[in-house]
Amino acid sequence: MLILPGLLGCSQSTYVRRAAALLSREGFYVAVLNTRGVEGTPLEKAQIFSAVFTMDLRHVLKNHFSSTQVQERLKCRQPKPLIALGFSFGGVVLCKYLGEQGIRKEPSHLSAAIVFNAPYDLNAADDAMNHSLYGRSFVKELVAYANRHKTVMKQLPCVDTKLLFKGDHPLLYRLRSVAQFDCHVTAPHFGFRSPEEYYSAASCFVSLLTAQVPVLCIAARNDPICGKPPNIRRWEKLANTNANVTYVEMPSGGHMGYLGNPIAELQQKANEGERLILWALRCFCSIFGWDGT
């Protein structure tokens, strides 16, 4: 299993550690791909992450997670399937990567993928975040990220870094939403004229059209960050166009919460969302004919 954390999440994030522990108990080997510059990960080049930046994921899968490499590393008798699990923002990056590999007609080095509570339509998710308290928290973390890597961030191409960092009241510290951060940093850095253009380019409904492996997309109706799930007809149209895509919508769960009763939470028992992930993994492994050896 390869886990892609959500926005500014990492291998030490609670939900990632919980998922890794659960998957490990179920017999899966787990790795986590940290986003460049997040937590203790250094930002050594003037290149930040985004929902359309797939270079790191492509490099890791091609150079470190090929079927032969995994088989040799784990010393197993037969090839093991490699399945990716993308949480929230990480799920958007995962979809983008799968779509690009399909367009290029190149192997993804993945057997299947699970996308968990991702903002499948970033334009809609941005609108939802602007009407919630979570947006302010995310932009504070993005500003802290930029400030922590200020030396490298000042070298970002296509970004007005003087406006962002210089003066008595630098713009960076006056940003009040994720969209404002994307307007002045992410979008121009990646060649987009606006956040809306950037969000449209990252849309999972576009990326998944060319995914060449089975992809399970999971959403919750009461997700306070991603907002109301996209209309079911959009999913039906996508699934009819690409049979590799399956969509499951949970009646509740929040944003990756799916809290169980207090005792179950204290005992670290799998919640409804995690049970769905485990069920999907067992189905995938059955399809691949993997018996765990």
CSV table of C-alpha atoms in Angstrom, one decimal:
chain,number,residue,atom,x,y,z
A,1,MET,CA,0.0,0.0,0.0
A,2,LEU,CA,1.2,3.5,-0.8
A,3,ILE,CA,-0.6,6.3,1.1
A,4,LEU,CA,-0.8,9.8,-0.2
A,5,PRO,CA,-1.8,12.2,2.7
A,6,GLY,CA,-4.2,15.1,2.4
A,7,LEU,CA,-3.2,18.8,2.1
A,8,LEU,CA,-0.2,19.5,4.3
A,9,GLY,CA,-0.6,16.0,5.9
A,10,CYS,CA,2.3,13.6,6.3
A,11,SER,CA,3.3,10.2,7.6
A,12,GLN,CA,2.9,11.5,11.2
A,13,SER,CA,-0.6,12.8,10.8
A,14,THR,CA,-3.1,11.0,13.0
A,15,TYR,CA,-5.3,9.7,10.3
A,16,VAL,CA,-2.3,8.4,8.3
A,17,ARG,CA,-0.8,6.6,11.3
A,18,ARG,CA,-4.2,5.1,12.1
A,19,ALA,CA,-4.7,3.8,8.6
A,20,ALA,CA,-1.1,2.5,8.4
A,21,ALA,CA,-1.5,0.6,11.7
A,22,LEU,CA,-4.9,-0.8,10.6
A,23,LEU,CA,-3.6,-1.9,7.2
A,24,SER,CA,-0.5,-3.4,8.7
A,25,ARG,CA,-2.6,-5.5,11.1
A,26,GLU,CA,-4.5,-6.8,8.1
A,27,GLY,CA,-1.3,-8.0,6.5
A,28,PHE,CA,-0.5,-5.2,4.2
A,29,TYR,CA,2.9,-3.6,3.8
A,30,VAL,CA,2.5,0.2,4.0
A,31,ALA,CA,4.6,3.2,2.7
A,32,VAL,CA,3.7,6.9,2.8
A,33,LEU,CA,4.7,9.5,0.3
A,34,ASN,CA,5.3,12.8,2.1
A,35,THR,CA,4.7,16.0,0.2
A,36,ARG,CA,7.9,18.0,-0.4
A,37,GLY,CA,8.4,20.6,2.2
A,38,VAL,CA,5.8,19.3,4.6
A,39,GLU,CA,6.7,18.7,8.3
A,40,GLY,CA,10.4,17.7,8.4
A,41,THR,CA,10.6,17.2,4.6
A,42,PRO,CA,13.0,19.8,3.1
A,43,LEU,CA,12.1,22.1,0.2
A,44,GLU,CA,15.4,22.1,-1.6
A,45,LYS,CA,14.3,23.4,-5.0
A,46,ALA,CA,12.0,26.2,-6.1
A,47,GLN,CA,9.2,23.8,-6.9
A,48,ILE,CA,6.2,23.5,-4.6
A,49,PHE,CA,3.4,20.9,-4.6
A,50,SER,CA,0.0,21.3,-6.1
A,51,ALA,CA,-3.1,19.2,-7.2
A,52,VAL,CA,-1.6,19.0,-10.7
A,53,PHE,CA,2.0,18.3,-9.6
A,54,THR,CA,2.6,14.5,-10.1
A,55,MET,CA,6.3,14.4,-10.7
A,56,ASP,CA,7.2,13.1,-7.2
A,57,LEU,CA,4.6,10.4,-7.3
A,58,ARG,CA,5.7,9.3,-10.8
A,59,HIS,CA,9.4,9.3,-9.8
A,60,VAL,CA,8.8,7.2,-6.7
A,61,LEU,CA,6.6,4.6,-8.4
A,62,LYS,CA,8.8,4.3,-11.4
A,63,ASN,CA,12.1,4.1,-9.6
A,64,HIS,CA,11.3,2.5,-6.3
A,65,PHE,CA,8.0,0.7,-6.5
A,66,SER,CA,8.1,-1.3,-9.7
A,67,SER,CA,6.7,-4.8,-9.4
A,68,THR,CA,10.2,-6.4,-9.5
A,69,GLN,CA,11.6,-4.0,-6.9
A,70,VAL,CA,8.7,-4.6,-4.5
A,71,GLN,CA,9.0,-8.4,-5.0
A,72,GLU,CA,12.7,-8.3,-4.3
A,73,ARG,CA,12.4,-5.9,-1.3
A,74,LEU,CA,9.7,-8.1,0.4
A,75,LYS,CA,11.4,-11.3,-0.7
A,76,CYS,CA,8.1,-12.8,-1.8
A,77,ARG,CA,7.6,-15.7,-4.2
A,78,GLN,CA,5.2,-13.9,-6.5
A,79,PRO,CA,4.6,-10.3,-7.5
A,80,LYS,CA,2.4,-8.4,-5.1
A,81,PRO,CA,-0.2,-5.9,-6.2
A,82,LEU,CA,0.6,-2.3,-5.3
A,83,ILE,CA,-2.5,-0.3,-4.4
A,84,ALA,CA,-2.5,3.5,-3.7
A,85,LEU,CA,-4.7,5.2,-1.1
A,86,GLY,CA,-5.1,8.9,-1.6
A,87,PHE,CA,-6.7,10.9,1.3
A,88,SER,CA,-8.5,14.1,0.4
A,89,PHE,CA,-6.0,16.4,-1.5
A,90,GLY,CA,-3.7,13.3,-2.0
A,91,GLY,CA,-6.6,11.6,-3.8
A,92,VAL,CA,-6.7,14.5,-6.3
A,93,VAL,CA,-3.0,14.1,-7.0
A,94,LEU,CA,-3.5,10.4,-7.4
A,95,CYS,CA,-6.3,10.8,-9.9
A,96,LYS,CA,-4.3,13.4,-11.9
A,97,TYR,CA,-1.4,10.9,-12.1
A,98,LEU,CA,-3.5,8.0,-13.2
A,99,GLY,CA,-5.1,10.2,-15.9
A,100,GLU,CA,-1.8,11.4,-17.2
A,101,GLN,CA,-0.4,7.9,-17.4
A,102,GLY,CA,-3.4,6.9,-19.3
A,103,ILE,CA,-3.0,9.7,-21.8
A,104,ARG,CA,0.7,8.9,-22.1
A,105,LYS,CA,-0.1,5.2,-22.5
A,106,GLU,CA,2.5,4.5,-19.9
A,107,PRO,CA,2.2,2.0,-17.0
A,108,SER,CA,1.1,3.5,-13.7
A,109,HIS,CA,2.9,0.8,-11.7
A,110,LEU,CA,-0.3,0.5,-9.6
A,111,SER,CA,-2.7,-2.3,-9.6
A,112,ALA,CA,-5.6,-0.2,-8.2
A,113,ALA,CA,-6.4,2.9,-6.3
A,114,ILE,CA,-8.7,4.1,-3.6
A,115,VAL,CA,-9.6,7.8,-3.4
A,116,PHE,CA,-11.0,8.7,0.0
A,117,ASN,CA,-13.0,11.9,0.6
A,118,ALA,CA,-11.2,13.9,-2.0
A,119,PRO,CA,-12.4,17.3,-3.3
A,120,TYR,CA,-13.4,15.8,-6.7
A,121,ASP,CA,-14.5,19.2,-8.0
A,122,LEU,CA,-12.0,21.7,-6.6
A,123,ASN,CA,-14.1,24.7,-7.7
A,124,ALA,CA,-17.1,23.5,-5.7
A,125,ALA,CA,-14.9,22.5,-2.8
A,126,ASP,CA,-13.4,26.0,-2.7
A,127,ASP,CA,-16.8,27.5,-2.5
A,128,ALA,CA,-17.7,25.2,0.4
A,129,MET,CA,-14.4,26.0,2.2
A,130,ASN,CA,-15.1,29.7,1.9
A,131,HIS,CA,-18.3,29.1,4.0
A,132,SER,CA,-16.7,27.0,6.7
A,133,LEU,CA,-14.2,27.5,9.5
A,134,TYR,CA,-11.8,25.0,8.1
A,135,GLY,CA,-10.7,27.3,5.3
A,136,ARG,CA,-9.0,29.7,7.7
A,137,SER,CA,-7.1,26.9,9.3
A,138,PHE,CA,-5.8,25.6,6.0
A,139,VAL,CA,-4.6,29.0,4.8
A,140,LYS,CA,-2.8,29.6,8.1
A,141,GLU,CA,-1.0,26.3,7.5
A,142,LEU,CA,-0.2,27.2,3.9
A,143,VAL,CA,1.2,30.6,5.1
A,144,ALA,CA,3.3,28.8,7.7
A,145,TYR,CA,4.6,26.4,5.0
A,146,ALA,CA,5.6,29.4,2.8
A,147,ASN,CA,7.2,31.2,5.7
A,148,ARG,CA,9.1,28.1,6.8
A,149,HIS,CA,10.6,27.8,3.4
A,150,LYS,CA,10.9,31.5,2.7
A,151,THR,CA,14.4,31.4,1.3
A,152,VAL,CA,13.4,28.9,-1.4
A,153,MET,CA,9.9,30.3,-1.9
A,154,LYS,CA,11.5,33.7,-2.9
A,155,GLN,CA,12.9,31.9,-5.9
A,156,LEU,CA,9.6,30.5,-7.2
A,157,PRO,CA,9.3,31.2,-11.0
A,158,CYS,CA,6.2,33.1,-12.2
A,159,VAL,CA,5.3,34.3,-8.7
A,160,ASP,CA,5.5,37.9,-7.5
A,161,THR,CA,7.7,37.1,-4.5
A,162,LYS,CA,8.4,40.8,-3.8
A,163,LEU,CA,4.7,41.4,-3.2
A,164,LEU,CA,4.5,38.3,-1.1
A,165,PHE,CA,7.5,38.8,1.2
A,166,LYS,CA,8.7,42.4,1.1
A,167,GLY,CA,7.5,45.6,2.7
A,168,ASP,CA,6.1,46.4,6.1
A,169,HIS,CA,2.9,44.4,5.5
A,170,PRO,CA,3.8,41.5,3.2
A,171,LEU,CA,0.9,40.1,1.2
A,172,LEU,CA,1.7,36.6,2.4
A,173,TYR,CA,0.5,37.4,6.0
A,174,ARG,CA,-2.7,39.1,4.7
A,175,LEU,CA,-4.0,36.1,2.8
A,176,ARG,CA,-7.3,34.9,4.2
A,177,SER,CA,-8.4,31.9,2.1
A,178,VAL,CA,-6.9,29.0,0.2
A,179,ALA,CA,-8.1,30.5,-3.0
A,180,GLN,CA,-6.1,33.7,-2.3
A,181,PHE,CA,-3.0,31.6,-1.6
A,182,ASP,CA,-3.6,29.8,-4.9
A,183,CYS,CA,-4.2,33.1,-6.7
A,184,HIS,CA,-0.9,34.6,-5.7
A,185,VAL,CA,1.3,31.4,-5.4
A,186,THR,CA,0.1,28.1,-6.7
A,187,ALA,CA,-1.8,29.1,-9.9
A,188,PRO,CA,0.9,31.4,-11.3
A,189,HIS,CA,3.7,29.0,-10.3
A,190,PHE,CA,2.1,26.3,-12.3
A,191,GLY,CA,1.2,28.5,-15.3
A,192,PHE,CA,-2.5,29.2,-14.6
A,193,ARG,CA,-4.1,32.5,-15.0
A,194,SER,CA,-6.5,32.1,-12.0
A,195,PRO,CA,-7.4,29.7,-9.2
A,196,GLU,CA,-10.5,28.7,-11.1
A,197,GLU,CA,-8.4,27.6,-14.2
A,198,TYR,CA,-6.1,25.7,-11.9
A,199,TYR,CA,-9.0,23.9,-10.1
A,200,SER,CA,-10.5,23.0,-13.4
A,201,ALA,CA,-7.3,21.5,-14.6
A,202,ALA,CA,-7.1,19.4,-11.4
A,203,SER,CA,-10.7,18.1,-11.7
A,204,CYS,CA,-10.9,14.4,-10.9
A,205,PHE,CA,-13.8,14.1,-13.4
A,206,VAL,CA,-11.3,15.0,-16.2
A,207,SER,CA,-8.4,13.0,-14.8
A,208,LEU,CA,-10.3,9.8,-14.3
A,209,LEU,CA,-11.5,9.6,-17.9
A,210,THR,CA,-8.2,8.0,-18.8
A,211,ALA,CA,-7.4,6.0,-15.7
A,212,GLN,CA,-6.2,2.5,-16.8
A,213,VAL,CA,-6.6,0.7,-13.4
A,214,PRO,CA,-9.6,0.2,-11.1
A,215,VAL,CA,-10.3,3.2,-9.0
A,216,LEU,CA,-12.7,3.4,-6.1
A,217,CYS,CA,-13.8,6.9,-5.2
A,218,ILE,CA,-15.4,7.4,-1.8
A,219,ALA,CA,-17.3,10.5,-0.5
A,220,ALA,CA,-19.5,11.5,2.4
A,221,ARG,CA,-22.7,13.6,2.0
A,222,ASN,CA,-21.9,15.7,5.1
A,223,ASP,CA,-18.2,16.5,4.3
A,224,PRO,CA,-17.7,20.0,5.7
A,225,ILE,CA,-14.5,20.6,3.7
A,226,CYS,CA,-15.3,19.2,0.3
A,227,GLY,CA,-18.9,20.2,0.5
A,228,LYS,CA,-21.9,18.4,-1.0
A,229,PRO,CA,-20.7,15.6,-3.3
A,230,PRO,CA,-20.9,16.2,-7.0
A,231,ASN,CA,-24.2,15.3,-8.7
A,232,ILE,CA,-24.6,11.5,-9.0
A,233,ARG,CA,-25.3,11.9,-12.8
A,234,ARG,CA,-21.7,13.2,-13.2
A,235,TRP,CA,-20.4,10.0,-11.6
A,236,GLU,CA,-22.8,7.9,-13.7
A,237,LYS,CA,-21.5,9.6,-16.9
A,238,LEU,CA,-17.9,9.1,-15.8
A,239,ALA,CA,-18.4,5.4,-14.9
A,240,ASN,CA,-20.2,4.8,-18.2
A,241,THR,CA,-17.3,6.3,-20.0
A,242,ASN,CA,-14.6,4.5,-18.0
A,243,ALA,CA,-15.6,1.2,-16.5
A,244,ASN,CA,-12.5,1.4,-14.2
A,245,VAL,CA,-14.2,4.0,-12.0
A,246,THR,CA,-16.5,3.1,-9.1
A,247,TYR,CA,-18.1,5.6,-6.8
A,248,VAL,CA,-19.5,5.0,-3.3
A,249,GLU,CA,-21.3,7.8,-1.4
A,250,MET,CA,-21.7,7.4,2.4
A,251,PRO,CA,-24.6,9.1,4.1
A,252,SER,CA,-22.4,10.5,6.8
A,253,GLY,CA,-18.8,10.5,7.9
A,254,GLY,CA,-17.7,14.1,7.7
A,255,HIS,CA,-14.2,14.8,6.2
A,256,MET,CA,-12.4,11.4,6.8
A,257,GLY,CA,-14.0,11.1,10.3
A,258,TYR,CA,-16.5,8.3,10.2
A,259,LEU,CA,-16.4,8.2,14.0
A,260,GLY,CA,-17.6,5.1,15.8
A,261,ASN,CA,-18.8,4.9,19.3
A,262,PRO,CA,-16.4,6.1,22.1
A,263,ILE,CA,-15.4,2.6,23.1
A,264,ALA,CA,-14.6,1.6,19.5
A,265,GLU,CA,-12.6,4.7,19.0
A,266,LEU,CA,-10.6,4.1,22.2
A,267,GLN,CA,-9.9,0.5,21.1
A,268,GLN,CA,-8.8,1.8,17.7
A,269,LYS,CA,-11.3,-0.4,15.9
A,270,ALA,CA,-11.9,0.2,12.2
A,271,ASN,CA,-14.7,2.8,11.6
A,272,GLU,CA,-17.2,2.6,8.7
A,273,GLY,CA,-14.9,4.4,6.3
A,274,GLU,CA,-11.9,2.2,7.1
A,275,ARG,CA,-14.0,-1.0,6.9
A,276,LEU,CA,-15.0,0.1,3.4
A,277,ILE,CA,-11.4,0.6,2.5
A,278,LEU,CA,-10.5,-2.9,3.8
A,279,TRP,CA,-13.4,-4.4,1.9
A,280,ALA,CA,-12.3,-2.8,-1.3
A,281,LEU,CA,-8.7,-4.0,-0.7
A,282,ARG,CA,-9.9,-7.6,-0.2
A,283,CYS,CA,-11.9,-7.4,-3.4
A,284,PHE,CA,-8.9,-6.1,-5.3
A,285,CYS,CA,-6.7,-8.8,-4.0
A,286,SER,CA,-9.2,-11.4,-4.9
A,287,ILE,CA,-9.4,-10.1,-8.4
A,288,PHE,CA,-5.6,-10.1,-8.7
A,289,GLY,CA,-5.4,-13.6,-7.3
A,290,TRP,CA,-3.1,-12.6,-4.5
A,291,ASP,CA,-3.1,-15.0,-1.6
A,292,GLY,CA,-0.8,-13.1,0.7
A,293,THR,CA,2.3,-15.1,0.0
